[in-house]
Coordinates of C-alpha atoms in Angstrom, one line a residue:
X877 CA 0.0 0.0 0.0
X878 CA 0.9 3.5 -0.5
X879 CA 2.0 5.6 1.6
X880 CA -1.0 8.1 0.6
X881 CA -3.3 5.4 0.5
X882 CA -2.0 4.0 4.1
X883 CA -2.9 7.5 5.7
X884 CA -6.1 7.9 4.3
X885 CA -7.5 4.5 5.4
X886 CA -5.8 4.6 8.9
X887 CA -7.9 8.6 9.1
X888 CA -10.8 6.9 8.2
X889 CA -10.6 4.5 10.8
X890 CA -9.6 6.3 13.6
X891 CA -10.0 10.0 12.8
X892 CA -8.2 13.3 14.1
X893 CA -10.2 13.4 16.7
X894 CA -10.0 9.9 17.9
X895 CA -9.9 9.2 22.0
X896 CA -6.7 8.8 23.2
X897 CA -8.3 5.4 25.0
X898 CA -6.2 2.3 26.1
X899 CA -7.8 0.4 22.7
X900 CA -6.4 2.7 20.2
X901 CA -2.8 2.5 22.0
X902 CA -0.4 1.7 19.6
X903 CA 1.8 -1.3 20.8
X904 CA 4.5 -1.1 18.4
X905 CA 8.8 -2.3 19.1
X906 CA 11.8 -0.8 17.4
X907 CA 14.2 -4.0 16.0
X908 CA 16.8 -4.5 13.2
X909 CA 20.6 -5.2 13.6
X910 CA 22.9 -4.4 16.3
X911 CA 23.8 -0.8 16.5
X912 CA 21.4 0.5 14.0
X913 CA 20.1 3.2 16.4
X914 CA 16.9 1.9 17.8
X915 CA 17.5 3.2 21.1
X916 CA 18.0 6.6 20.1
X917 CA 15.0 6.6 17.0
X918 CA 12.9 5.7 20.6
X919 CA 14.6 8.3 22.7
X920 CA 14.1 11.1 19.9
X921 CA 10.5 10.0 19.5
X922 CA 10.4 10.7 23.5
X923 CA 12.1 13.8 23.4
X924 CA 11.2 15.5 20.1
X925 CA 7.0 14.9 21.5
X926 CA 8.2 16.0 25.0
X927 CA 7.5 12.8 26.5
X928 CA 10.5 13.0 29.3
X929 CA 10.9 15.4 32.2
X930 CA 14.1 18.1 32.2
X931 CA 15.2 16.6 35.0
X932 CA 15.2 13.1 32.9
X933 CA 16.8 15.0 30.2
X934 CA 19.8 16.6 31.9
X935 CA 20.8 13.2 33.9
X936 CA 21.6 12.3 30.2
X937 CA 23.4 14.8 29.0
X938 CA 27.2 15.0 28.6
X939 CA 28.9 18.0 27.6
X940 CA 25.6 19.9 25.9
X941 CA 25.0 16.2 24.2
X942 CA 22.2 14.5 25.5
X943 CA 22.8 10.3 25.1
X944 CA 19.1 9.5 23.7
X945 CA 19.7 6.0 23.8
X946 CA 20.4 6.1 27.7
X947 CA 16.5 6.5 27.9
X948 CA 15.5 3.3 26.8
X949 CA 18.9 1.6 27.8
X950 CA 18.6 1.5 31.8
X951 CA 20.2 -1.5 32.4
X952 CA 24.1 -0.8 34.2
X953 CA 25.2 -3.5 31.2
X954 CA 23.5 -1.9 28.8
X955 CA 24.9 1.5 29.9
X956 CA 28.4 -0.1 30.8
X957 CA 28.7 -2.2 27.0
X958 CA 26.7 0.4 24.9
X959 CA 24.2 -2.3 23.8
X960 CA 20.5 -3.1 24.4
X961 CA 20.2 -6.6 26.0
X962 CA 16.6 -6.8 27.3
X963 CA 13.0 -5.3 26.2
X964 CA 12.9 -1.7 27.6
X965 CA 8.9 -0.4 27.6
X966 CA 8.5 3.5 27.3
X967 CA 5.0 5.2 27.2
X968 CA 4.3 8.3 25.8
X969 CA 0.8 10.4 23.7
X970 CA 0.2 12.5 21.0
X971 CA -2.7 15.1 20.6
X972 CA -3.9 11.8 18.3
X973 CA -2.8 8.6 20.3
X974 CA -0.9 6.4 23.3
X975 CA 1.8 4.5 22.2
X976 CA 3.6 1.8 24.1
X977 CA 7.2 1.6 22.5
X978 CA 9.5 -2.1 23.1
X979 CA 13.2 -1.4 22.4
X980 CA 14.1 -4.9 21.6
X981 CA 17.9 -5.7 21.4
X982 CA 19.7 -6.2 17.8
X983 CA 22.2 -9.1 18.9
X984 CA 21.7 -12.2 17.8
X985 CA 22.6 -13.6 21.6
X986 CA 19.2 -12.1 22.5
X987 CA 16.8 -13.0 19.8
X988 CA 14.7 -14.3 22.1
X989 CA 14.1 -11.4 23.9
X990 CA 13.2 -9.5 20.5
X991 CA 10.7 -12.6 19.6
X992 CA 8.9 -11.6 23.2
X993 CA 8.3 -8.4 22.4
X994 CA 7.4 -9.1 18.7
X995 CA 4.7 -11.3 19.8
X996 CA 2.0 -8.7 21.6
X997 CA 3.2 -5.9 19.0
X998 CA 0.2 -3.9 16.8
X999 CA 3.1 -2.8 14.5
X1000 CA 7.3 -3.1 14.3
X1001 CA 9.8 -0.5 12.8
X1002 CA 12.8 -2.1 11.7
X1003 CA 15.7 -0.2 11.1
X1004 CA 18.2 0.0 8.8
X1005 CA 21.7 1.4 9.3
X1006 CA 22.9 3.2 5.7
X1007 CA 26.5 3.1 6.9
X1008 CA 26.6 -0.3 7.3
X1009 CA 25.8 -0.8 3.7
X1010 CA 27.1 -0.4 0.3
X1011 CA 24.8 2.1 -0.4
X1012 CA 25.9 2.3 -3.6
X1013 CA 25.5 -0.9 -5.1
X1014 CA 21.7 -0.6 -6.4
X1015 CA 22.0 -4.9 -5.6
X1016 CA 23.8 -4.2 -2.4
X1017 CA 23.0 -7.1 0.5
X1018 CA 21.1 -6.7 3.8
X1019 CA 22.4 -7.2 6.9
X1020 CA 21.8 -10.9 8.4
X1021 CA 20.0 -9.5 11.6
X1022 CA 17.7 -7.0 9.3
X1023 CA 16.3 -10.0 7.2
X1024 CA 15.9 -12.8 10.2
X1025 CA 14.3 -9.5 12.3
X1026 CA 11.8 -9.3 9.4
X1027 CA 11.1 -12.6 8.8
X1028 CA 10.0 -13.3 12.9
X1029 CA 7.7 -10.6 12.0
X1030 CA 6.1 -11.9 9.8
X1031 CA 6.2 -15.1 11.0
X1032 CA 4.4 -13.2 14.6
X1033 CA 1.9 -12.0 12.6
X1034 CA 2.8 -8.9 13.6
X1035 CA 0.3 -7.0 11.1
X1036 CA 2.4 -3.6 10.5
X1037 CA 5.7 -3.4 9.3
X1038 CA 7.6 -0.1 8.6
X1039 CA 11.3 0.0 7.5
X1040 CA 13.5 3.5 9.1
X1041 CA 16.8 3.6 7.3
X1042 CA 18.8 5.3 9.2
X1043 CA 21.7 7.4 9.5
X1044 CA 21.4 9.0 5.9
X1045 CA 22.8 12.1 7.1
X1046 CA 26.0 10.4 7.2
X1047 CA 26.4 9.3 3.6
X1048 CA 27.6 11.4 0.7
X1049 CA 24.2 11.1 -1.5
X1050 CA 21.1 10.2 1.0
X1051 CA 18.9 10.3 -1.6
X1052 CA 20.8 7.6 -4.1
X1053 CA 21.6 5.5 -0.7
X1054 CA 17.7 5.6 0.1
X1055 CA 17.0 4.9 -3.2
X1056 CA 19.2 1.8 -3.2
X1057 CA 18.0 0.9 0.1
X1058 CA 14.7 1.0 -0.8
X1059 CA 15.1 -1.3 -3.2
X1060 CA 16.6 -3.8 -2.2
X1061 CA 14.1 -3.8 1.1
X1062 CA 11.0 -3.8 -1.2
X1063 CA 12.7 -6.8 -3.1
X1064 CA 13.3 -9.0 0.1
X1065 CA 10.2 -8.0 1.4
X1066 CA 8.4 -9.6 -1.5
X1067 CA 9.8 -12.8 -1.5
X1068 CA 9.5 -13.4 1.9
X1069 CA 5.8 -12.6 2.0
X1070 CA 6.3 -9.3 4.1
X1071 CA 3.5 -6.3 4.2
X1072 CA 5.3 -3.5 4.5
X1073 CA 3.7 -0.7 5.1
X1074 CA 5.7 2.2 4.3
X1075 CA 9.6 2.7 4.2
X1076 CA 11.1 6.1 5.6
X1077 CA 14.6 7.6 5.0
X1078 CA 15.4 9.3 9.6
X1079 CA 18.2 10.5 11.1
X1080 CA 17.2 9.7 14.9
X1081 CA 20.8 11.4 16.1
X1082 CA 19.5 14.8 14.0
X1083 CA 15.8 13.9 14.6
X1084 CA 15.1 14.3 10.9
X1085 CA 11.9 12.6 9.7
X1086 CA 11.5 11.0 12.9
X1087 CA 8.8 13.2 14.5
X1088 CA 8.5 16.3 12.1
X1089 CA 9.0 15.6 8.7
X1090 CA 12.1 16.7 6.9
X1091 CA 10.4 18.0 3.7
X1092 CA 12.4 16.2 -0.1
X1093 CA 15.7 15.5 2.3
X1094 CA 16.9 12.1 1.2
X1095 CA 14.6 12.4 -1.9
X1096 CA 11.3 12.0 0.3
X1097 CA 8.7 14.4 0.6
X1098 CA 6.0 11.4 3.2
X1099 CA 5.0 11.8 6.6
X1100 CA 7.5 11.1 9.2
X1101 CA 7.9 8.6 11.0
X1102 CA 5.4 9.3 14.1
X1103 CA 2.5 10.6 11.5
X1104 CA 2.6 7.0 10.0
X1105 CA 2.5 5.6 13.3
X1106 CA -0.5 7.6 14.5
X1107 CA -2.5 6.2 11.7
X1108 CA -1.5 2.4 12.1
X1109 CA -4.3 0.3 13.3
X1110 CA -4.2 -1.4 16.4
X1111 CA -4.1 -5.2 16.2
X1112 CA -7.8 -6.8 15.8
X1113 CA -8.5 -8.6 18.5
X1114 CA -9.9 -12.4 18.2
X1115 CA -13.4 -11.8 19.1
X1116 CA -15.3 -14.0 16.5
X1117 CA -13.7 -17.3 17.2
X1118 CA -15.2 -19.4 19.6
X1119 CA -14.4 -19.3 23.4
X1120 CA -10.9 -19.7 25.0
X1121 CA -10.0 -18.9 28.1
X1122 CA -6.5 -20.0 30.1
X1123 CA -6.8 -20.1 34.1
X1124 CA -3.9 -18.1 34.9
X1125 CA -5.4 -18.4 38.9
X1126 CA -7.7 -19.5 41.1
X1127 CA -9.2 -17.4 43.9
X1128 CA -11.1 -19.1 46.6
X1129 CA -13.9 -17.5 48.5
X1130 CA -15.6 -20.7 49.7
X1131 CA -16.6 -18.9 53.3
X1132 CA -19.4 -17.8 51.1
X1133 CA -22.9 -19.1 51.9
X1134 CA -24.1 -18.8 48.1
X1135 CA -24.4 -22.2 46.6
X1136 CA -26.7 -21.4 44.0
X1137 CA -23.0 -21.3 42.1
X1138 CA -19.6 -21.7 42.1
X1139 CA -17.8 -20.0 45.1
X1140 CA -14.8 -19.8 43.6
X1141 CA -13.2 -17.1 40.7
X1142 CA -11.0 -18.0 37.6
X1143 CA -8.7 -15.5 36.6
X1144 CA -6.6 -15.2 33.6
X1145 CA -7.0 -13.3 29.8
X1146 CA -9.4 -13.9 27.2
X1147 CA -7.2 -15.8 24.8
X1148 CA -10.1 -15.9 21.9
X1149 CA -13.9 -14.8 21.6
X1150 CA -15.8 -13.0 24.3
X1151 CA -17.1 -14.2 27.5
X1152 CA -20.7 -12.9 29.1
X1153 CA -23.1 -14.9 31.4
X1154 CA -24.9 -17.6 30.6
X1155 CA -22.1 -18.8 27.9
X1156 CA -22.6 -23.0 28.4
X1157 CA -18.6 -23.9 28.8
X1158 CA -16.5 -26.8 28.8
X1159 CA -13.3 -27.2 31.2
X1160 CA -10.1 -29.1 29.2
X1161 CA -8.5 -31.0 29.6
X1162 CA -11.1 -33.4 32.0
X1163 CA -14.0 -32.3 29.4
X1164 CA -16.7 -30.9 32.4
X1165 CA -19.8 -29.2 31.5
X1166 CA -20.3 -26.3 33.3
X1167 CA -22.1 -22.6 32.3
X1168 CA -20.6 -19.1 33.3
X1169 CA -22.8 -17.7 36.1
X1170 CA -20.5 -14.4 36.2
X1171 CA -18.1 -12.9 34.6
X1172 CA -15.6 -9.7 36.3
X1173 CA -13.1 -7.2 34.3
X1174 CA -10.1 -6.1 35.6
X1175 CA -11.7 -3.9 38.4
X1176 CA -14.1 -6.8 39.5
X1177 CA -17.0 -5.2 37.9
X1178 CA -20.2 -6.8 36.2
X1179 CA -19.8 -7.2 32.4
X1180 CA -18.7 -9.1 29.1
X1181 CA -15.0 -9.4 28.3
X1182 CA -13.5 -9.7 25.1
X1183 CA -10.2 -10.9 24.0
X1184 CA -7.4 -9.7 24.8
X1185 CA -8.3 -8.5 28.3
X1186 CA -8.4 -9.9 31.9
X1187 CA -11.3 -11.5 33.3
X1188 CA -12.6 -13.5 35.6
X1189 CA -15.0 -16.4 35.5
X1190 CA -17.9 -17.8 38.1
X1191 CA -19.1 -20.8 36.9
X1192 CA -22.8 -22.2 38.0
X1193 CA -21.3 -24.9 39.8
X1194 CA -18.4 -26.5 41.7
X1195 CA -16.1 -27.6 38.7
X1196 CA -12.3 -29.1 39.3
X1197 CA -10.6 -26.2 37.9
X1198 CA -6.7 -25.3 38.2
X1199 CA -4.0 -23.2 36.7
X1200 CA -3.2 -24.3 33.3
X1201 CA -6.6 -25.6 32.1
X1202 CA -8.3 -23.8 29.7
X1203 CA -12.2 -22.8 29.4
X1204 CA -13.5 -23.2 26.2
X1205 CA -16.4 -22.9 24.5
X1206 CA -19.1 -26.0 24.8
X1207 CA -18.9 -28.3 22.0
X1208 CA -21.1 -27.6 19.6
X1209 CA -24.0 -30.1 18.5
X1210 CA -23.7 -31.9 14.9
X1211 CA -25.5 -30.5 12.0
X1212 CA -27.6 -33.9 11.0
X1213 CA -28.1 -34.5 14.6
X1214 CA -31.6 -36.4 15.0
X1215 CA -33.4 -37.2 18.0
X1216 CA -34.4 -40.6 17.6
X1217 CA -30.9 -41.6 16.1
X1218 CA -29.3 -44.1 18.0
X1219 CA -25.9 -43.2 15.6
X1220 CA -26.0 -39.4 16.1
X1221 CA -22.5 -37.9 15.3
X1222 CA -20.4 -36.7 17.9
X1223 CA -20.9 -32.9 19.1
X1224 CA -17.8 -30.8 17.4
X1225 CA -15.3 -29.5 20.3
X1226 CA -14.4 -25.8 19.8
X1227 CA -10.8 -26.1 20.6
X1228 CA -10.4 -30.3 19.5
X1229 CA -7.3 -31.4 22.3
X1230 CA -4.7 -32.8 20.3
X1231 CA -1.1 -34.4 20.9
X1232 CA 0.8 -34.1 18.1
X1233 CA 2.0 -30.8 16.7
X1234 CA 3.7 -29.5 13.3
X1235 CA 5.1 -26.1 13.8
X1236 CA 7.2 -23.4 12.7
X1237 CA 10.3 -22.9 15.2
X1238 CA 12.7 -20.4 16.2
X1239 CA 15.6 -21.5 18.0
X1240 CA 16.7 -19.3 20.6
X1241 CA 19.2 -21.9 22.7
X1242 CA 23.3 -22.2 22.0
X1243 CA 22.5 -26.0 22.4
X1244 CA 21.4 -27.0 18.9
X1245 CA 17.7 -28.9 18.5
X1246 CA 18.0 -32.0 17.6
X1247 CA 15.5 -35.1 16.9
X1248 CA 14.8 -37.1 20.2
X1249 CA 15.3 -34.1 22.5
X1250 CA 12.1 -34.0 25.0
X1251 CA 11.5 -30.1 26.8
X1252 CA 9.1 -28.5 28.7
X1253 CA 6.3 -26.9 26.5
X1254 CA 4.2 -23.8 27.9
X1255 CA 0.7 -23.3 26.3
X1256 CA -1.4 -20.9 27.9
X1257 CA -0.2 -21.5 31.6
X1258 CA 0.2 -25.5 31.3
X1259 CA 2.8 -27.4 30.9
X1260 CA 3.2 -30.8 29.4
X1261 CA 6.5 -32.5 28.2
X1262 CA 7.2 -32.0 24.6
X1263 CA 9.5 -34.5 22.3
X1264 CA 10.8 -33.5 18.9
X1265 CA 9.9 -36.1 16.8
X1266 CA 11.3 -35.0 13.3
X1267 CA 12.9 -31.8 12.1
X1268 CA 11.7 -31.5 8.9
X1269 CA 13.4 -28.4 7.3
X1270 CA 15.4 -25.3 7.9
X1271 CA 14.9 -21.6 6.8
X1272 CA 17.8 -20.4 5.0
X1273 CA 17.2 -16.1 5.9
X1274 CA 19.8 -15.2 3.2
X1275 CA 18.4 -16.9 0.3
X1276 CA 14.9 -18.3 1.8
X1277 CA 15.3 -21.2 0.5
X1278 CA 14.2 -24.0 2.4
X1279 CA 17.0 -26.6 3.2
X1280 CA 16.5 -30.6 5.0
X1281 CA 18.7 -30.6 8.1
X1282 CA 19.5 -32.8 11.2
X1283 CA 19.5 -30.3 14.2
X1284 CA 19.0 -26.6 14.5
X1285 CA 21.3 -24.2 15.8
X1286 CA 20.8 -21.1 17.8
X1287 CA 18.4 -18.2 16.1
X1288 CA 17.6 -20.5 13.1
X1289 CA 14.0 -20.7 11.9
X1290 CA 12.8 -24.3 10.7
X1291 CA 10.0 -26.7 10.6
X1292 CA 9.8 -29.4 13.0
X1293 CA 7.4 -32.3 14.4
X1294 CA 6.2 -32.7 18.2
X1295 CA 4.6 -34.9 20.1
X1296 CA 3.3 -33.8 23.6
X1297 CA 3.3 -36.1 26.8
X1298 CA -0.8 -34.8 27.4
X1299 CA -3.2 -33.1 24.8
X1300 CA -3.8 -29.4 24.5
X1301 CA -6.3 -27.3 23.2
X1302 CA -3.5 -26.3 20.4
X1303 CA -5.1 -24.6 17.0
X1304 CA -2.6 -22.9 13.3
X1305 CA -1.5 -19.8 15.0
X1306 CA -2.5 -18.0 11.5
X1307 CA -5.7 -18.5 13.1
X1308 CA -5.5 -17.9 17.3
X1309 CA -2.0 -16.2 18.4
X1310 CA -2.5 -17.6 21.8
X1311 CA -3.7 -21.3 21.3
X1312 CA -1.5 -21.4 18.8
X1313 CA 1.8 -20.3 20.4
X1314 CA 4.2 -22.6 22.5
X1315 CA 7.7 -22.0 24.1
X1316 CA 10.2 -25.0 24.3
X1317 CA 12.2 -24.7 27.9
X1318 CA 14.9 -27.1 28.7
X1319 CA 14.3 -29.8 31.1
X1320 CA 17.9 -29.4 32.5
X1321 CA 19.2 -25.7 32.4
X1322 CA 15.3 -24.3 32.7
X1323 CA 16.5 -22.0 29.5
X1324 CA 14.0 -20.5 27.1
X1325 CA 15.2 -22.4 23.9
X1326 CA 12.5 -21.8 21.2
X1327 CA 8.8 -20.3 20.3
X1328 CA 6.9 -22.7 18.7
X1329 CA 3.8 -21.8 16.5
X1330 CA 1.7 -24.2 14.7
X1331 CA 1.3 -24.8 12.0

């Protein structure tokens, strides 16, 4: 899409005068290669919509120069090595919009941490350092961390993608290095299957483009950076599927003299539909019946909840329920159901519970993944021992090709075959993110080692 076409939908959907309301916060994370300037795009977006306090400011500042990466980079590592090791979260509004900004590290030693943020994100700007290219080679090649960055994006779902090359202002010719850029982005982007939704030339040091635009500098004459991300829409939440709900915990009140219901409350977050009173339910993995006498928000208050928000649940009776099963929407009767049938089919589960997986991988662990290994898998809040059956293929992220291999090694992406110790409500996570999301952790170190998502 255009970038003149991207602004005009995103205005119709949300308007210039749209509430600045915790739905329409933007969730969006900053990622790319190591030392691309993602820290300092974040810190300039901060400072240039005077989102940090003077006293915040001057702590910061060395010799007149304030360190805008410092902002985001709190950690005395970080600060002490110059690098971003873990998620930083920063919070700041326009007159239009909230925003809720992940710094997620470049280094390939802490893809994982990148892939964590990346999975709740509404939209991602990767950037691009011009310096570190041959900017001008019209074929020149992308950095290694750029393209797998992009391609866990995509592989996330995350639904916006913007591309900030950076550091033009340092080149001879920004507007042939943009050009080039450009390019060569819009051609990987296309054969890896990536949206993108528009592709801006910043300086984050200078502050060019970033929050006002820079009007024809690098041969660009689009919004900057922040106008595109004002109009992004947030990510649609998974309201017309059916019911899904992970207990995250269980709070007992059972001093309570009402049994005309359940006297105890389910808490967790609506993983997929919407849950309001009255809903008949099923509890997995034991299968019991049970309807939803209540249902709480956040604040304990009366009323439906939707996915993507925290809830709790009152069921009309007393129901073994603990951490780590899921409610789920009652199976749904057959179609050519009859009544005097004595072979009448099988109600249809919402969520079937299955055992054996095919999924898309990223491995995160120094210890390669190889077939025969058995981890701990976490879906929703339970866990259940997973084996890895058969690793079927690996991603190649400089040519895309798709290669047979024997084991995996740290921050590859491949296609692999499990089979879980008990069944889960598991669905394709192209169709739920959270039923269809899994991490593997190691049995022995208790490492994150990969994010599973199913195929």
């Amino acid at each position: 899409m255009e970038t003149t076409e991207l602004i005009a939908a995103s205005a119709r959907q949300t308007g210039a005068g749209a509430p600045k309301d915790h739905e329409s916060a933007l969730r969006f994370i900053t990622c790319g290669s190591v030392d691309d300037g993602k820290s300092t795009l974040i810190g300039r977006l901060l400072v240039d919509s005077r989102a940090v306090l003077q006293d915040h400011l001057a702590g910061i500042t060395r010799s007149g120069e304030a360190d805008l990466a410092l902002l985001t980079d709190g950690l005395t590592a970080e600060r002490e090595q110059g690098i971003t090791i873990d998620v930083a979260y920063r919070y700041f509004s326009t007159e239009a919009r909230k925003f809720i900004i992940g710094d997620a590290p470049g280094h390939e030693q802490y893809t994982r941490n990148m892939v964590t943020a990346a999975s709740q994100a509404d939209a991602a700007v990767v950037l691009v350092d011009a310096t570190k290219l041959d900017w001008a080679d019209p074929a020149l090649a992308l950095l290694p961390q750029t393209r797998r960055h992009s391609l866990l994006l995509r592989l996330l779902r995350v639904p916006s993608v913007v591309f900030a090359v950076n550091k033009l202002d340092a080149v001879q010719d920004p507007a042939l290095a943009f050009a080039h850029i450009r390019g060569q982005l819009a051609a990987f982007a296309q054969a890896a299957g990536i949206t993108v939704e528009a592709t801006v030339p910043v300086s984050a040091l200078k502050g060019w483009n970033v929050v006002d635009p820079e009007a024809g500098w690098a041969g660009y004459d689009g919004p900057s950076l922040l106008q595109l991300l004002e109009r992004l829409p947030a990510m649609p939440r998974e309201t017309g599927l059916p019911l899904a709900f992970p207990v995250q915990w269980v709070e007992k009140f059972s001093s309570s003299a009402d049994t005309s219901q359940g006297r105890r409350v389910f808490w967790g977050r609506v993983a997929a539909g919407e849950l309001a009173p009255g809903t008949p339910v099923q509890v997995l993995p034991g299968g019991q019946p049970a309807v939803v006498a209540q249902v709480l928000d956040h604040a304990r208050r009366p009323r439906n909840v939707a996915a993507g928000h925290g809830a709790g649940i009152v069921l009309d009776r007393e129901v073994d329920v603990s951490r780590g099963d899921w409610i789920v929407a009652a199976p749904a009767p057959a179609a050519d159901a009859a009544e005097d049938d004595f072979d009448t089919p099988a109600a249809q589960p919402a969520w079937p519970l299955v055992r054996e997986l095919s999924a898309t991988v990223a491995w995160m662990d120094d210890e390669p993944l190889v077939a025969g290994r058995v981890y701990w898998a976490l879906h929703g809040h339970r866990w259940v021992k997973a084996k890895v059956r058969r690793i079927v293929e690996r991603l190649d992220i400089h040519t895309l090709a798709r290669q047979e291999a024997t084991q995996l090694e740290a921050n590859a992406i491949g296609h692999v075959e499990l089979v879980l110790q008990e069944p889960i409500p598991a669905a394709p996570f192209a169709q739920a993110r959270v039923l269809g999301s899994l991490i593997l952790v190691d049995t022995a170190s208790h490492r994150t080692s990969g994010a599973i998502l199913v195929r």
